[in-house]
CSV table of C-alpha atoms in Angstrom, one decimal:
chain,number,residue,atom,x,y,z
P,135,MET,CA,121.0,95.5,114.2
P,136,ILE,CA,117.5,94.8,115.4
P,137,ALA,CA,116.7,91.2,115.9
P,138,ASP,CA,114.0,89.9,113.5
P,139,ASN,CA,111.8,88.6,116.3
P,140,SER,CA,111.9,91.8,118.3
P,141,GLN,CA,111.0,94.6,115.8
P,142,PRO,CA,110.1,97.7,117.7
P,143,THR,CA,106.9,99.4,116.6
P,144,THR,CA,106.0,103.1,116.6
P,145,ASP,CA,103.7,105.5,114.6
P,146,ASN,CA,100.2,104.1,114.2
P,147,CYS,CA,101.0,101.1,116.4
P,148,SER,CA,102.3,103.2,119.3
P,149,LYS,CA,100.7,103.2,122.8
P,150,ILE,CA,102.8,105.5,124.9
P,151,ALA,CA,103.4,105.5,128.7
P,152,VAL,CA,104.9,108.6,130.2
P,153,ILE,CA,106.5,107.9,133.5
P,154,GLY,CA,106.3,110.9,135.9
P,155,LEU,CA,103.7,113.6,135.5
P,156,GLY,CA,105.4,116.7,136.8
P,157,TYR,CA,106.4,119.9,135.0
P,158,VAL,CA,108.0,117.9,132.1
P,159,GLY,CA,105.9,114.7,131.9
P,160,LEU,CA,102.4,116.2,131.9
P,161,PRO,CA,102.8,118.6,129.0
P,162,LEU,CA,104.5,115.9,127.0
P,163,ALA,CA,101.8,113.4,127.8
P,164,VAL,CA,99.1,115.8,126.8
P,165,ALA,CA,100.9,116.7,123.5
P,166,PHE,CA,101.2,113.0,122.6
P,167,ALA,CA,97.6,112.2,123.7
P,168,LYS,CA,96.3,114.4,120.9
P,169,LYS,CA,97.7,111.9,118.4
P,170,TYR,CA,98.2,108.6,120.3
P,171,PRO,CA,96.7,106.7,123.2
P,172,VAL,CA,98.8,107.7,126.2
P,173,VAL,CA,98.9,106.5,129.8
P,174,GLY,CA,100.5,109.0,132.2
P,175,PHE,CA,101.9,107.0,135.2
P,176,ASP,CA,102.9,108.6,138.5
P,177,ILE,CA,103.3,107.1,142.0
P,178,ASN,CA,101.6,110.1,143.6
P,179,GLN,CA,98.0,109.1,144.0
P,180,LYS,CA,96.9,112.6,144.9
P,181,ARG,CA,98.5,113.9,141.7
P,182,ILE,CA,96.6,111.3,139.7
P,183,GLY,CA,93.3,112.3,141.3
P,184,GLU,CA,93.9,116.0,140.5
P,185,LEU,CA,94.8,115.3,136.9
P,186,MET,CA,91.8,113.0,136.3
P,187,SER,CA,89.7,115.8,137.7
P,188,CYS,CA,91.3,118.0,135.0
P,189,LYS,CA,93.3,120.1,137.5
P,190,ASP,CA,97.1,120.7,137.2
P,191,PHE,CA,98.6,122.5,140.2
P,192,THR,CA,101.8,123.2,138.2
P,193,LEU,CA,99.7,125.4,135.8
P,194,GLU,CA,101.7,124.0,132.9
P,195,VAL,CA,98.5,122.6,131.3
P,196,SER,CA,95.2,124.3,131.3
P,197,ASP,CA,92.0,122.7,132.7
P,198,GLU,CA,90.4,122.9,129.3
P,199,GLU,CA,93.3,121.2,127.6
P,200,LEU,CA,93.2,118.4,130.1
P,201,LYS,CA,89.5,118.0,129.7
P,202,GLU,CA,90.0,117.6,125.9
P,203,VAL,CA,92.4,114.7,126.1
P,204,ILE,CA,91.1,112.9,129.1
P,205,THR,CA,87.5,113.1,127.9
P,206,ILE,CA,88.4,111.6,124.5
P,207,ASN,CA,90.1,108.7,126.3
P,208,HIS,CA,87.1,108.0,128.5
P,209,GLN,CA,84.6,108.1,125.7
P,210,LEU,CA,86.6,105.6,123.6
P,211,SER,CA,87.4,103.4,126.6
P,212,THR,CA,83.8,103.0,127.7
P,213,ASN,CA,82.9,101.5,124.3
P,214,ASN,CA,85.4,98.7,125.0
P,215,HIS,CA,87.5,99.9,122.1
P,216,GLN,CA,91.3,100.5,122.2
P,217,PRO,CA,91.4,104.3,122.3
P,218,SER,CA,93.1,105.9,119.2
P,219,THR,CA,94.0,109.1,121.1
P,220,GLY,CA,93.6,110.5,124.6
P,221,LEU,CA,95.2,110.4,128.1
P,222,LEU,CA,94.6,108.1,131.0
P,223,CYS,CA,96.4,109.1,134.2
P,224,SER,CA,97.1,106.2,136.6
P,225,ALA,CA,99.2,104.9,139.5
P,226,THR,CA,98.3,101.3,138.6
P,227,LEU,CA,101.1,99.3,137.0
P,228,SER,CA,98.8,97.1,135.0
P,229,ASP,CA,97.6,100.2,133.1
P,230,ILE,CA,100.9,100.4,131.3
P,231,THR,CA,101.5,96.8,130.5
P,232,ASP,CA,100.2,97.0,126.9
P,233,CYS,CA,102.3,100.1,126.0
P,234,ASN,CA,105.2,99.7,123.7
P,235,ILE,CA,106.8,103.1,124.1
P,236,TYR,CA,107.9,104.2,127.6
P,237,ILE,CA,109.1,107.8,128.2
P,238,VAL,CA,110.7,108.5,131.5
P,239,THR,CA,110.5,112.1,132.7
P,240,VAL,CA,111.4,111.9,136.4
P,241,PRO,CA,113.5,114.5,138.1
P,242,THR,CA,117.3,114.2,138.5
P,243,PRO,CA,118.2,116.2,141.6
P,244,VAL,CA,121.4,116.6,143.6
P,245,ASP,CA,121.9,115.7,147.2
P,246,LYS,CA,123.0,118.1,150.0
P,247,TYR,CA,126.6,117.7,148.9
P,248,ASN,CA,125.6,118.6,145.3
P,249,ARG,CA,126.2,115.0,144.0
P,250,PRO,CA,123.9,113.7,141.3
P,251,ASP,CA,121.1,111.6,142.8
P,252,LEU,CA,119.9,109.0,140.3
P,253,THR,CA,117.4,107.4,142.7
P,254,PRO,CA,114.3,108.6,140.8
P,255,LEU,CA,115.8,107.2,137.6
P,256,TYR,CA,116.6,103.9,139.1
P,257,LYS,CA,113.1,103.5,140.6
P,258,ALA,CA,111.5,104.5,137.3
P,259,SER,CA,113.6,102.0,135.4
P,260,GLU,CA,112.6,99.3,137.9
P,261,THR,CA,108.9,100.2,137.2
P,262,VAL,CA,109.3,100.0,133.5
P,263,GLY,CA,111.4,96.8,133.8
P,264,LYS,CA,108.4,95.1,135.4
P,265,VAL,CA,106.3,95.5,132.3
P,266,LEU,CA,108.9,95.6,129.6
P,267,LYS,CA,108.3,93.3,126.6
P,268,LYS,CA,110.1,92.3,123.5
P,269,GLY,CA,110.2,95.0,120.9
P,270,ASP,CA,109.5,97.9,123.4
P,271,ILE,CA,111.4,101.2,123.4
P,272,VAL,CA,112.3,103.1,126.5
P,273,VAL,CA,113.1,106.8,126.0
P,274,TYR,CA,114.7,108.9,128.8
P,275,GLU,CA,114.1,112.6,129.0
P,276,SER,CA,115.6,113.3,132.4
P,277,THR,CA,118.8,115.5,132.5
P,278,VAL,CA,121.8,113.3,133.1
P,279,TYR,CA,125.6,113.2,132.4
P,280,PRO,CA,126.8,111.3,129.4
P,281,GLY,CA,126.5,107.5,129.8
P,282,VAL,CA,123.6,107.4,132.3
P,283,THR,CA,121.0,105.9,129.9
P,284,GLU,CA,123.2,103.0,128.7
P,285,ASP,CA,125.5,102.5,131.8
P,286,GLU,CA,123.0,103.1,134.6
P,287,CYS,CA,119.4,102.7,133.4
P,288,VAL,CA,119.7,100.0,130.9
P,289,PRO,CA,121.3,97.5,133.3
P,290,VAL,CA,118.3,98.0,135.6
P,291,LEU,CA,115.9,97.4,132.8
P,292,GLU,CA,117.7,94.2,131.8
P,293,LYS,CA,117.9,92.9,135.4
P,294,ILE,CA,114.2,93.5,136.2
P,295,SER,CA,112.8,92.4,132.8
P,296,GLY,CA,115.2,89.5,132.1
P,297,LEU,CA,115.4,90.9,128.5
P,298,LYS,CA,118.6,91.7,126.5
P,299,PHE,CA,119.3,95.3,125.4
P,300,ASN,CA,119.3,96.0,121.7
P,301,VAL,CA,118.1,92.4,121.1
P,302,ASP,CA,114.8,92.3,123.0
P,303,PHE,CA,114.2,95.9,123.8
P,304,PHE,CA,115.7,99.3,122.8
P,305,ALA,CA,116.5,102.7,124.3
P,306,GLY,CA,116.4,106.3,123.3
P,307,TYR,CA,117.2,109.7,124.8
P,308,SER,CA,115.5,113.0,124.1
P,309,PRO,CA,116.3,115.6,126.7
P,310,GLU,CA,113.5,117.7,128.0
P,311,ARG,CA,113.5,121.4,127.2
P,312,ILE,CA,110.5,122.5,129.2
P,313,ASN,CA,110.6,126.1,130.6
P,314,PRO,CA,108.2,126.2,133.5
P,315,GLY,CA,105.7,129.1,133.4
P,316,ASP,CA,106.6,129.9,129.8
P,317,LYS,CA,103.3,129.9,127.8
P,318,GLU,CA,105.1,130.9,124.5
P,319,HIS,CA,107.8,128.3,124.3
P,320,THR,CA,105.7,125.2,125.1
P,321,VAL,CA,106.8,121.6,124.5
P,322,THR,CA,105.7,121.3,120.9
P,323,LYS,CA,107.3,124.7,120.0
P,324,ILE,CA,110.8,123.9,121.2
P,325,LYS,CA,113.1,122.0,118.8
P,326,LYS,CA,113.7,118.5,120.2
P,327,VAL,CA,117.0,116.6,120.2
P,328,THR,CA,116.5,112.8,119.8
P,329,SER,CA,118.6,109.7,119.7
P,330,GLY,CA,118.4,105.9,119.8
P,331,SER,CA,120.4,102.9,120.7
P,332,THR,CA,120.6,101.7,117.1
P,333,PRO,CA,120.3,103.6,113.9
P,334,GLU,CA,116.9,102.1,113.2
P,335,VAL,CA,115.6,103.0,116.7
P,336,ALA,CA,117.1,106.5,116.4
P,337,ASP,CA,115.0,107.0,113.3
P,338,MET,CA,111.9,105.7,115.0
P,339,VAL,CA,112.4,107.8,118.1
P,340,ASN,CA,113.0,110.9,115.9
P,341,ASN,CA,109.9,110.2,113.8
P,342,LEU,CA,107.8,109.7,116.9
P,343,TYR,CA,108.7,113.1,118.4
P,344,ALA,CA,108.6,114.8,114.9
P,345,SER,CA,104.9,113.8,114.7
P,346,ILE,CA,104.1,116.2,117.5
P,347,ILE,CA,107.0,118.8,117.7
P,348,THR,CA,106.1,121.6,115.3
P,349,ALA,CA,109.5,123.2,115.9
P,350,GLY,CA,111.2,120.2,114.4
P,351,THR,CA,113.7,117.7,115.7
P,352,PHE,CA,117.5,117.2,115.6
P,353,LYS,CA,118.7,113.6,115.5
P,354,ALA,CA,121.9,113.2,117.5
P,355,SER,CA,124.5,110.7,116.4
P,356,SER,CA,124.3,108.8,119.7
P,357,ILE,CA,122.6,108.7,123.0
P,358,ARG,CA,125.8,110.0,124.7
P,359,VAL,CA,125.9,113.0,122.4
P,360,ALA,CA,122.3,113.8,123.2
P,361,GLU,CA,123.0,113.5,126.9
P,362,ALA,CA,126.0,115.7,126.7
P,363,ALA,CA,124.2,118.3,124.6
P,364,LYS,CA,121.5,118.7,127.2
P,365,VAL,CA,123.8,119.0,130.2
P,366,ILE,CA,125.9,121.7,128.5
P,367,GLU,CA,122.9,123.8,127.5
P,368,ASN,CA,122.2,124.8,131.1
P,369,SER,CA,125.9,124.7,132.2
P,370,GLN,CA,126.5,127.4,129.5
P,371,ARG,CA,123.7,129.6,130.9
P,372,ASP,CA,125.0,129.1,134.4
P,373,ILE,CA,128.5,130.2,133.5
P,374,ASN,CA,127.2,133.3,131.7
P,375,ILE,CA,125.0,134.3,134.6
P,376,ALA,CA,127.9,133.8,137.0
P,377,PHE,CA,129.9,136.2,134.9
P,378,VAL,CA,127.4,139.0,135.1
P,379,ASN,CA,126.8,138.2,138.8
P,380,GLU,CA,130.5,138.8,139.4
P,381,LEU,CA,130.3,142.0,137.3
P,382,SER,CA,127.4,143.1,139.6
P,383,LYS,CA,129.6,142.7,142.6
P,384,ILE,CA,132.5,144.6,141.0
P,385,PHE,CA,130.3,147.5,139.7
P,386,THR,CA,128.6,147.8,143.0
P,387,LYS,CA,131.9,148.5,144.7
P,388,LEU,CA,132.7,151.0,141.9
P,389,GLY,CA,129.5,152.8,142.3
P,390,ILE,CA,128.3,151.9,138.8
P,391,ASP,CA,124.8,150.6,137.9
P,392,THR,CA,125.3,147.1,136.4
P,393,HIS,CA,122.2,147.3,134.3
P,394,GLU,CA,123.3,150.5,132.7
P,395,VAL,CA,126.6,148.9,131.8
P,396,LEU,CA,124.8,145.9,130.3
P,397,ALA,CA,122.5,148.1,128.3
P,398,ALA,CA,125.5,150.0,126.8
P,399,ALA,CA,127.5,146.8,126.1
P,400,GLY,CA,124.4,145.2,124.6
P,401,THR,CA,124.5,147.7,121.6
P,402,LYS,CA,127.2,145.4,120.1
P,403,TRP,CA,125.6,142.8,117.8
P,404,ASN,CA,127.3,139.8,119.5
P,405,PHE,CA,127.0,140.7,123.1
P,406,LEU,CA,125.1,138.1,125.1
P,407,PRO,CA,122.1,139.5,127.0
P,408,PHE,CA,122.5,137.9,130.4
P,409,LYS,CA,121.4,139.6,133.6
P,410,PRO,CA,122.5,139.2,137.3
P,411,GLY,CA,120.3,137.3,139.7
P,412,LEU,CA,119.6,134.2,141.7
P,413,VAL,CA,120.1,130.9,139.8
P,414,GLY,CA,117.7,128.2,141.0
P,415,GLY,CA,115.2,125.8,139.5
P,416,HIS,CA,115.5,122.2,138.4
P,417,CYS,CA,117.9,122.7,135.6
P,418,ILE,CA,120.4,125.6,135.6
P,419,GLY,CA,121.3,125.3,139.2
P,420,VAL,CA,121.6,121.5,139.1
P,421,ASP,CA,122.8,120.3,135.7
P,422,PRO,CA,126.4,121.6,135.9
P,423,TYR,CA,127.0,119.3,138.9
P,424,TYR,CA,126.0,116.3,136.7
P,425,LEU,CA,128.7,117.3,134.1
P,426,ALA,CA,131.2,118.1,136.9
P,427,GLN,CA,130.6,114.7,138.5
P,428,LYS,CA,131.3,112.8,135.2
P,429,ALA,CA,134.3,114.9,134.5
P,430,GLN,CA,135.8,114.1,137.9
P,431,GLU,CA,135.1,110.4,137.4
P,432,VAL,CA,137.4,110.4,134.3
P,433,GLY,CA,140.1,112.4,136.1
P,434,TYR,CA,139.4,115.9,135.1
P,435,HIS,CA,138.7,118.7,137.6
P,436,PRO,CA,136.3,121.2,135.9
P,437,GLU,CA,137.4,124.7,137.0
P,438,ILE,CA,135.1,127.1,135.2
P,439,ILE,CA,132.0,125.0,135.7
P,440,LEU,CA,132.4,124.7,139.4
P,441,ALA,CA,133.6,128.3,139.8
P,442,GLY,CA,130.4,129.5,138.2
P,443,ARG,CA,128.4,127.3,140.5
P,444,ARG,CA,130.2,128.6,143.6
P,445,LEU,CA,129.6,132.2,142.5
P,446,ASN,CA,126.0,131.8,141.7
P,447,ASP,CA,125.3,129.9,144.9
P,448,SER,CA,126.8,132.8,146.8
P,449,MET,CA,124.3,135.4,145.5
P,450,GLY,CA,121.7,134.8,148.2
P,451,ALA,CA,124.0,135.6,151.0
P,452,TYR,CA,125.5,138.5,149.0
P,453,VAL,CA,122.0,140.1,148.7
P,454,ALA,CA,121.4,139.7,152.5
P,455,ASP,CA,124.8,141.3,153.2
P,456,GLU,CA,124.1,144.2,151.0
P,457,VAL,CA,120.7,144.7,152.6
P,458,VAL,CA,122.2,144.7,156.1
P,459,LYS,CA,124.9,147.1,155.2
P,460,LYS,CA,122.3,149.5,153.9
P,461,MET,CA,120.2,149.1,157.0
P,462,VAL,CA,123.2,150.0,159.2
P,463,LYS,CA,124.1,153.0,157.0
P,464,LYS,CA,120.5,154.3,157.4
P,465,GLY,CA,120.5,153.8,161.1
P,466,ILE,CA,117.9,150.9,161.0
P,467,GLN,CA,118.2,148.3,163.8
P,468,VAL,CA,119.2,145.0,162.3
P,469,VAL,CA,118.7,142.6,165.2
P,470,GLY,CA,115.0,142.1,165.6
P,471,GLY,CA,114.3,144.2,162.5
P,472,LYS,CA,111.3,143.1,160.4
P,473,ALA,CA,112.1,142.0,156.8
P,474,LEU,CA,109.6,141.1,154.1
P,475,VAL,CA,110.8,138.9,151.2
P,476,MET,CA,108.5,139.2,148.2
P,477,GLY,CA,108.6,136.1,146.0
P,478,PHE,CA,109.8,132.6,146.8
P,479,THR,CA,109.5,130.6,143.6
P,480,PHE,CA,112.6,130.1,141.5
P,481,LYS,CA,111.2,132.3,138.7
P,482,GLU,CA,108.5,134.8,138.1
P,483,ASN,CA,104.8,133.9,137.4
P,484,CYS,CA,105.3,130.3,138.1
P,485,PRO,CA,104.4,128.1,141.2
P,486,ASP,CA,107.6,126.0,141.0
P,487,VAL,CA,109.7,126.2,144.2
P,488,ARG,CA,112.2,123.5,143.3
P,489,ASN,CA,115.7,124.5,144.2
P,490,THR,CA,114.7,128.2,144.7
P,491,ARG,CA,117.7,130.2,145.9
P,492,VAL,CA,115.5,132.8,147.6
P,493,ILE,CA,115.8,130.5,150.6
P,494,ASP,CA,119.5,131.5,150.7
P,495,ILE,CA,118.5,135.2,151.2
P,496,ILE,CA,116.1,134.2,154.0
P,497,GLN,CA,118.6,132.0,155.8
P,498,ALA,CA,121.2,134.7,155.7
P,499,LEU,CA,118.8,137.3,157.0
P,500,LYS,CA,117.9,135.1,159.8
P,501,ASP,CA,121.6,134.6,160.6
P,502,TYR,CA,121.6,138.4,161.2
P,503,HIS,CA,118.6,137.9,163.6
P,504,LEU,CA,116.1,139.6,161.4
P,505,ASP,CA,112.5,138.6,161.7
P,506,VAL,CA,111.7,137.4,158.1
P,507,THR,CA,108.2,137.2,156.6
P,508,ILE,CA,107.7,135.6,153.1
P,509,TYR,CA,105.0,136.7,150.7
P,510,ASP,CA,104.4,134.9,147.4
P,511,PRO,CA,101.0,134.8,145.7
P,512,TRP,CA,102.2,131.9,143.4
P,513,ALA,CA,103.9,129.5,145.9
P,514,ASN,CA,101.9,126.9,147.8
P,515,PRO,CA,102.6,127.5,151.5
P,516,VAL,CA,102.2,123.8,152.3
P,517,GLU,CA,104.9,122.9,149.7
P,518,VAL,CA,107.2,125.7,150.9
P,519,MET,CA,106.9,124.4,154.5
P,520,HIS,CA,107.4,120.8,153.4
P,521,GLU,CA,110.5,121.5,151.3
P,522,TYR,CA,112.2,124.3,153.2
P,523,GLY,CA,110.6,124.4,156.7
P,524,VAL,CA,109.6,128.1,156.5
P,525,ASN,CA,106.2,129.8,156.6
P,526,SER,CA,105.0,131.7,153.6
P,527,SER,CA,101.7,133.5,152.7
P,528,ARG,CA,99.8,134.1,149.5
P,529,GLU,CA,98.4,137.3,151.0
P,530,LEU,CA,100.3,140.5,151.5
P,531,PRO,CA,101.0,140.7,155.2
P,532,SER,CA,99.5,143.7,157.1
P,533,GLY,CA,101.9,146.2,158.7
P,534,GLN,CA,105.1,147.7,157.5
P,535,PHE,CA,108.7,146.4,157.4
P,536,ASP,CA,112.1,147.8,158.1
P,537,THR,CA,113.4,146.2,154.8
P,538,VAL,CA,111.6,144.8,151.8
P,539,ILE,CA,113.4,142.6,149.3
P,540,LEU,CA,111.8,142.1,145.9
P,541,ALA,CA,113.2,138.7,145.1
P,542,VAL,CA,111.0,137.5,142.3
P,543,ALA,CA,109.5,139.6,139.5
P,544,HIS,CA,105.9,138.4,139.7
P,545,ASN,CA,103.4,140.5,137.8
P,546,GLU,CA,101.5,141.2,141.0
P,547,PHE,CA,104.5,143.1,142.4
P,548,SER,CA,103.9,146.8,141.4
P,549,TYR,CA,105.8,149.6,143.0
P,550,GLU,CA,102.7,150.6,144.9
P,551,THR,CA,102.3,147.1,146.3
P,552,VAL,CA,106.0,147.0,147.3
P,553,LYS,CA,106.1,150.5,148.8
P,554,SER,CA,103.0,149.9,150.9
P,555,ALA,CA,104.9,147.3,152.9
P,556,CYS,CA,107.8,149.7,153.6
P,557,LYS,CA,108.1,151.9,156.7
P,558,GLU,CA,109.0,155.5,156.1
P,559,ASN,CA,112.6,154.8,157.0
P,560,SER,CA,113.3,151.5,155.4
P,561,ILE,CA,115.4,149.7,152.8
P,562,LEU,CA,113.9,148.5,149.5
P,563,PHE,CA,116.2,146.1,147.6
P,564,ASP,CA,115.3,145.0,144.1
P,565,VAL,CA,117.0,141.7,143.2
P,566,LYS,CA,115.4,141.5,139.8
P,567,ALA,CA,115.7,145.2,138.8
P,568,LEU,CA,112.0,145.2,138.3
P,569,LEU,CA,111.5,148.8,139.4
P,570,ASP,CA,113.1,152.1,138.4
P,571,LYS,CA,116.5,152.4,140.0
P,572,ASN,CA,115.6,155.8,141.5
P,573,LEU,CA,112.8,154.2,143.5
P,574,VAL,CA,114.9,151.6,145.3
P,575,ASP,CA,117.8,151.6,147.7
P,576,GLY,CA,119.8,148.9,145.9
P,577,ARG,CA,119.6,146.2,143.2
P,578,LEU,CA,121.9,143.6,141.6
C-alpha cells in the first residue's frame, strides 16, 4: 500500500521528465507536452541544441510540431508562471528537480558478445536518483528482460536517492512501441501496455498514458508481465522472419521463387505474411538476446530463440555469397571488382543506422576482396563512419559497377536509378524484392 505521507500525484499535478530524447523519448515527450509541462532531458548537448532550434535529425517529429510545443513552453515560462503545457529540452539536471513523473527511454543494446548491456539504464537511474523525491513515480520504457525494473533499476534509485521503494517513491513499466520512420503508427496511435509497482500506482500510470494514447491502453497485472510482453513481441517477429529466411535458402537451391511461394501460401486466411530479409534495428535484432539471457540465468537454454537469431544473423554473409557465385557464373572478376551497396539504414525511408545488418553484407564482400561503395540518401555519413568505420555517400556515385546490391527499399531507389549504376555485364541483387524479378539477377 502507498504510505500516507508519500502519495504519488499525476493528472493535473503532473510535471513530466522524459530521460533520453532519441527515437523513443522525443515523440513521447512531444505527445505529453501537448497536455502537460514536460522537460526532455538528454546528456547530448548537441542534441539539445538542435531540438531547442526545432530540428530533429531522427525525423520522427516534424519541425512544425516541435515549434508548437517548445514555443508554448517558452511563452509561459517568460511570464514567470509554471507552464501548463509545453516542452523544454535540457541537459541541466536542475531543470528536472521539480518533476514528479520520470520516464526513462534510454536504449538497451547488446555488447559484441550479444550480452545485454544495461549501462545506459544504470546511468539514467543514477541521474533520476539524484533528483528523486517522496511521492515521485519512475516509469521505464526501455526494452528489458523480466525483472530488470525492480531488480536492477530500483536498487540504483534507492541507493542514490536514499529513499525506500514503494514507501517513498514508486515505479512503473510501459514498454515503448515506436516504429522508426512509420508516420502512420505514431506513438499515440499504438496501444500501450502499462504497469505499476502497486495497484494504485498501476492505475495512475495507466491513466497518465491513457490521457494521450488515442489507441487505448492495456494495464498488465505486474511490471514483470509488462516486461515479458515487450520482449516476446519482437522475439516472435524474429523467429517468424528466421523461418522465411530459411525457406528462402531452401527454395533458392530448389530453383523456386520464394515470394511466389509466399504469395500462394498467403491465400490461406491464417497464414502469417512475413518476408525474408535482413533483421536489424534497435528491437527485433536485439530483444531476443535479452530474453535468452534471462532464460539462461534460470537454467534454461532457449533453443528456438537462439536458432532464429543465428539464422537471421547469417543473412548478410549469405547475400554476399550468392552475389559472388553469380559473378563467377557470369565471368565477372571478383577480386578487385567494384560493388555498389544501395541502402545502409536498418529499414527503408528512415535515417536510423542502429544495428543495421547491411554492414554484414559489406564486410563479407570485402572478405572476397571486392571494392565496396555505399550509397544511402537517408544515412548520415558521419554517423555511419563513427558507428561502423566505413565511408558512405548521400549522392549516387558516378561510374558503373560490376555488381549492385539493393539492400534497403528506399523510395528513391527506382529501377532506372539502380540500373544506371550497373555495367552492361553485371550482377543486380535485390535483397528486398523491390523490383520485378525479371529485372534482377537474384533476390531473397
